[in-house]
PDB file of C-alpha atoms in Angstrom:
ATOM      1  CA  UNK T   6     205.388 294.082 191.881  1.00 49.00           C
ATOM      2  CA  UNK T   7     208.338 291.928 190.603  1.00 54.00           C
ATOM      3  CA  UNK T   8     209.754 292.363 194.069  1.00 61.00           C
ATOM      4  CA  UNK T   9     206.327 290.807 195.903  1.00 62.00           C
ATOM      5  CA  UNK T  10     206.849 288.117 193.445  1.00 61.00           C
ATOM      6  CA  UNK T  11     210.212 286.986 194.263  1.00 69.00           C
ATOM      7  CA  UNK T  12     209.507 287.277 197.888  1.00 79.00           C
ATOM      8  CA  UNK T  13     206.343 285.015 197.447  1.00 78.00           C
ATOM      9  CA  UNK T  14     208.376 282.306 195.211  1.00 80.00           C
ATOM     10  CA  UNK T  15     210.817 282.150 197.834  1.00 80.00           C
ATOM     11  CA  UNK T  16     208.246 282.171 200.685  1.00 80.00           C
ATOM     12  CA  UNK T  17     207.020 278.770 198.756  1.00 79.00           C
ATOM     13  CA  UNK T  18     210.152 277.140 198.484  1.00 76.00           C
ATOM     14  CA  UNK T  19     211.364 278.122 201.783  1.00 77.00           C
ATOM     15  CA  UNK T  20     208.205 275.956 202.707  1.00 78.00           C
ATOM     16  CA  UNK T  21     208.690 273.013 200.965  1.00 76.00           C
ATOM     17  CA  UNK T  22     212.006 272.405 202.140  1.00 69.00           C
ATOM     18  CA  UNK T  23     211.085 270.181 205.159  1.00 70.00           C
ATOM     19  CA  UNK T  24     209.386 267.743 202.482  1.00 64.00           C
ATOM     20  CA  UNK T  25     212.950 267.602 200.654  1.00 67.00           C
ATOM     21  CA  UNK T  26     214.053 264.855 203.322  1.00 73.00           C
ATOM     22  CA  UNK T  27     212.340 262.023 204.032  1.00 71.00           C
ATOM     23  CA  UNK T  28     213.600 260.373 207.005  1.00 73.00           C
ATOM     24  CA  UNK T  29     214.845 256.731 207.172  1.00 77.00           C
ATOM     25  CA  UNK T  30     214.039 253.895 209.144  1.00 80.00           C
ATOM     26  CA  UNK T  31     216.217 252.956 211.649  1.00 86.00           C
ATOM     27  CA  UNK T  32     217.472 249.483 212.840  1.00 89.00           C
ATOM     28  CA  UNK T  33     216.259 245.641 211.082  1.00 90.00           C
ATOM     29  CA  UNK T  34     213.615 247.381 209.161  1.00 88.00           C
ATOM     30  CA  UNK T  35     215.810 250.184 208.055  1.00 88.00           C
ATOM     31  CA  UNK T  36     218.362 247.478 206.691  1.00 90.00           C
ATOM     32  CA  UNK T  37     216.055 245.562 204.880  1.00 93.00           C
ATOM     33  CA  UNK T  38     213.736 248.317 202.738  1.00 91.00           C
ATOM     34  CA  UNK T  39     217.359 249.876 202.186  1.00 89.00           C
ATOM     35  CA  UNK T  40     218.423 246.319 200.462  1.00 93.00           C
ATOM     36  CA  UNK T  41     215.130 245.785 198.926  1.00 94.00           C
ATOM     37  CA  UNK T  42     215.574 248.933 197.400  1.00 92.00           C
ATOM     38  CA  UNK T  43     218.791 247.816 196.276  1.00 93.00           C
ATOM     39  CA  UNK T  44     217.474 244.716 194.753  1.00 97.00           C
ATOM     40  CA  UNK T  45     214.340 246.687 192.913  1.00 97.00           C
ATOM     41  CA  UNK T  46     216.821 249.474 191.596  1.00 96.00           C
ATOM     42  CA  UNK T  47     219.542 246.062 190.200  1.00 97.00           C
ATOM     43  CA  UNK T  48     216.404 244.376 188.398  1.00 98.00           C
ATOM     44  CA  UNK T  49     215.071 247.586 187.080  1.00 97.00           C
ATOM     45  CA  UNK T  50     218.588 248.512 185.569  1.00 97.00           C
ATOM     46  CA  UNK T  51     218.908 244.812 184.389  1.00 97.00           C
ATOM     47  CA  UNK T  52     215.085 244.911 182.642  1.00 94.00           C
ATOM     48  CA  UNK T  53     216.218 248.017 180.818  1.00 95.00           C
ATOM     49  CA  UNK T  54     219.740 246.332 179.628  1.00 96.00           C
ATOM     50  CA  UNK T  55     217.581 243.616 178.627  1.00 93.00           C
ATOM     51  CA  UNK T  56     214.796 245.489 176.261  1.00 92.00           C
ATOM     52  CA  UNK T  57     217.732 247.730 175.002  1.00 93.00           C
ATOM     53  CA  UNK T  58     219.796 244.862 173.853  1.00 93.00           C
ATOM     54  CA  UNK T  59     216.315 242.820 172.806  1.00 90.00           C
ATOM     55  CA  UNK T  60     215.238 245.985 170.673  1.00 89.00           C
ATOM     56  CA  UNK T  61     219.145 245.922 169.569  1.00 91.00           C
ATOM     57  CA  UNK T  62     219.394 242.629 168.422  1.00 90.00           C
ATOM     58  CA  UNK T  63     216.033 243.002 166.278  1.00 89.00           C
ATOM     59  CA  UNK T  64     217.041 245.887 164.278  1.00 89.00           C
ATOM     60  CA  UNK T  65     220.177 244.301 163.962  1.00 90.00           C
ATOM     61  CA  UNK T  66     218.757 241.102 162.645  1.00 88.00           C
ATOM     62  CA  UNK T  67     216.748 242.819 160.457  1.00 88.00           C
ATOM     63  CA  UNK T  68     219.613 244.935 158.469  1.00 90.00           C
ATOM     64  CA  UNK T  69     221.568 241.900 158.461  1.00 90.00           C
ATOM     65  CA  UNK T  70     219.999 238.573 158.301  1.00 86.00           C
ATOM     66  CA  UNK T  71     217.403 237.454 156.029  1.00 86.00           C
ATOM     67  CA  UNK T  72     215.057 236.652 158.379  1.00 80.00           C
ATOM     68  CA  UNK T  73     213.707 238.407 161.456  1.00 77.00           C
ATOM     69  CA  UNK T  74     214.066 236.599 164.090  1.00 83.00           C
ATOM     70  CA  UNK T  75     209.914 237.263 165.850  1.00 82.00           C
ATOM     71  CA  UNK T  76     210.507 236.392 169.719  1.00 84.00           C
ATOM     72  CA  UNK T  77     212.474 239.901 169.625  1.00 82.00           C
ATOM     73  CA  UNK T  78     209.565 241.757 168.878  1.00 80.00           C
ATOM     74  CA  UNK T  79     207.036 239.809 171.389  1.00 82.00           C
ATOM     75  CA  UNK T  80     209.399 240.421 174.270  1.00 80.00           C
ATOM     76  CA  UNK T  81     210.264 244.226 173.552  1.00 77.00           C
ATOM     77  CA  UNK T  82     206.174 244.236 173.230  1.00 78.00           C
ATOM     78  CA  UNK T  83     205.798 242.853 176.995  1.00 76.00           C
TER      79      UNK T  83
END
């Protein structure tokens, strides 16, 4: 039974391996999604930087100033 278990896991995954690669546009269109994709991935790295060092920078100013400073707190809510 173990045997007829591995053979149908690997029957599945033998299947699914044409959906592994998804083929790419060629030409024009192939060279712009590729650097829109580009641009998405830099401003989706640069939002994270950003709420990390927001979220940073609250905590921060609380432990160490005597006031918190509240537009830290709106933003990392947004």
């Amino acid at each position: 039974m173990d045997s007829h278990l591995r053979t149908a896991e690997q029957e599945a995954l033998d299947q699914l391996d044409p959906l592994s690669s998804v083929p790419t546009f060629q030409g024009v269109v192939g060279r712009l999604i590729g650097w829109v994709d580009t641009l998405f991935t830099a401003l989706a790295v640069l939002a994270l930087v950003a709420i990390a060092g927001t979220v940073l920078l609250q905590i921060a100013a609380r432990l160490f100033l005597p006031f918190s400073i509240s537009w830290t707190e709106e933003l990392s809510r947004y």
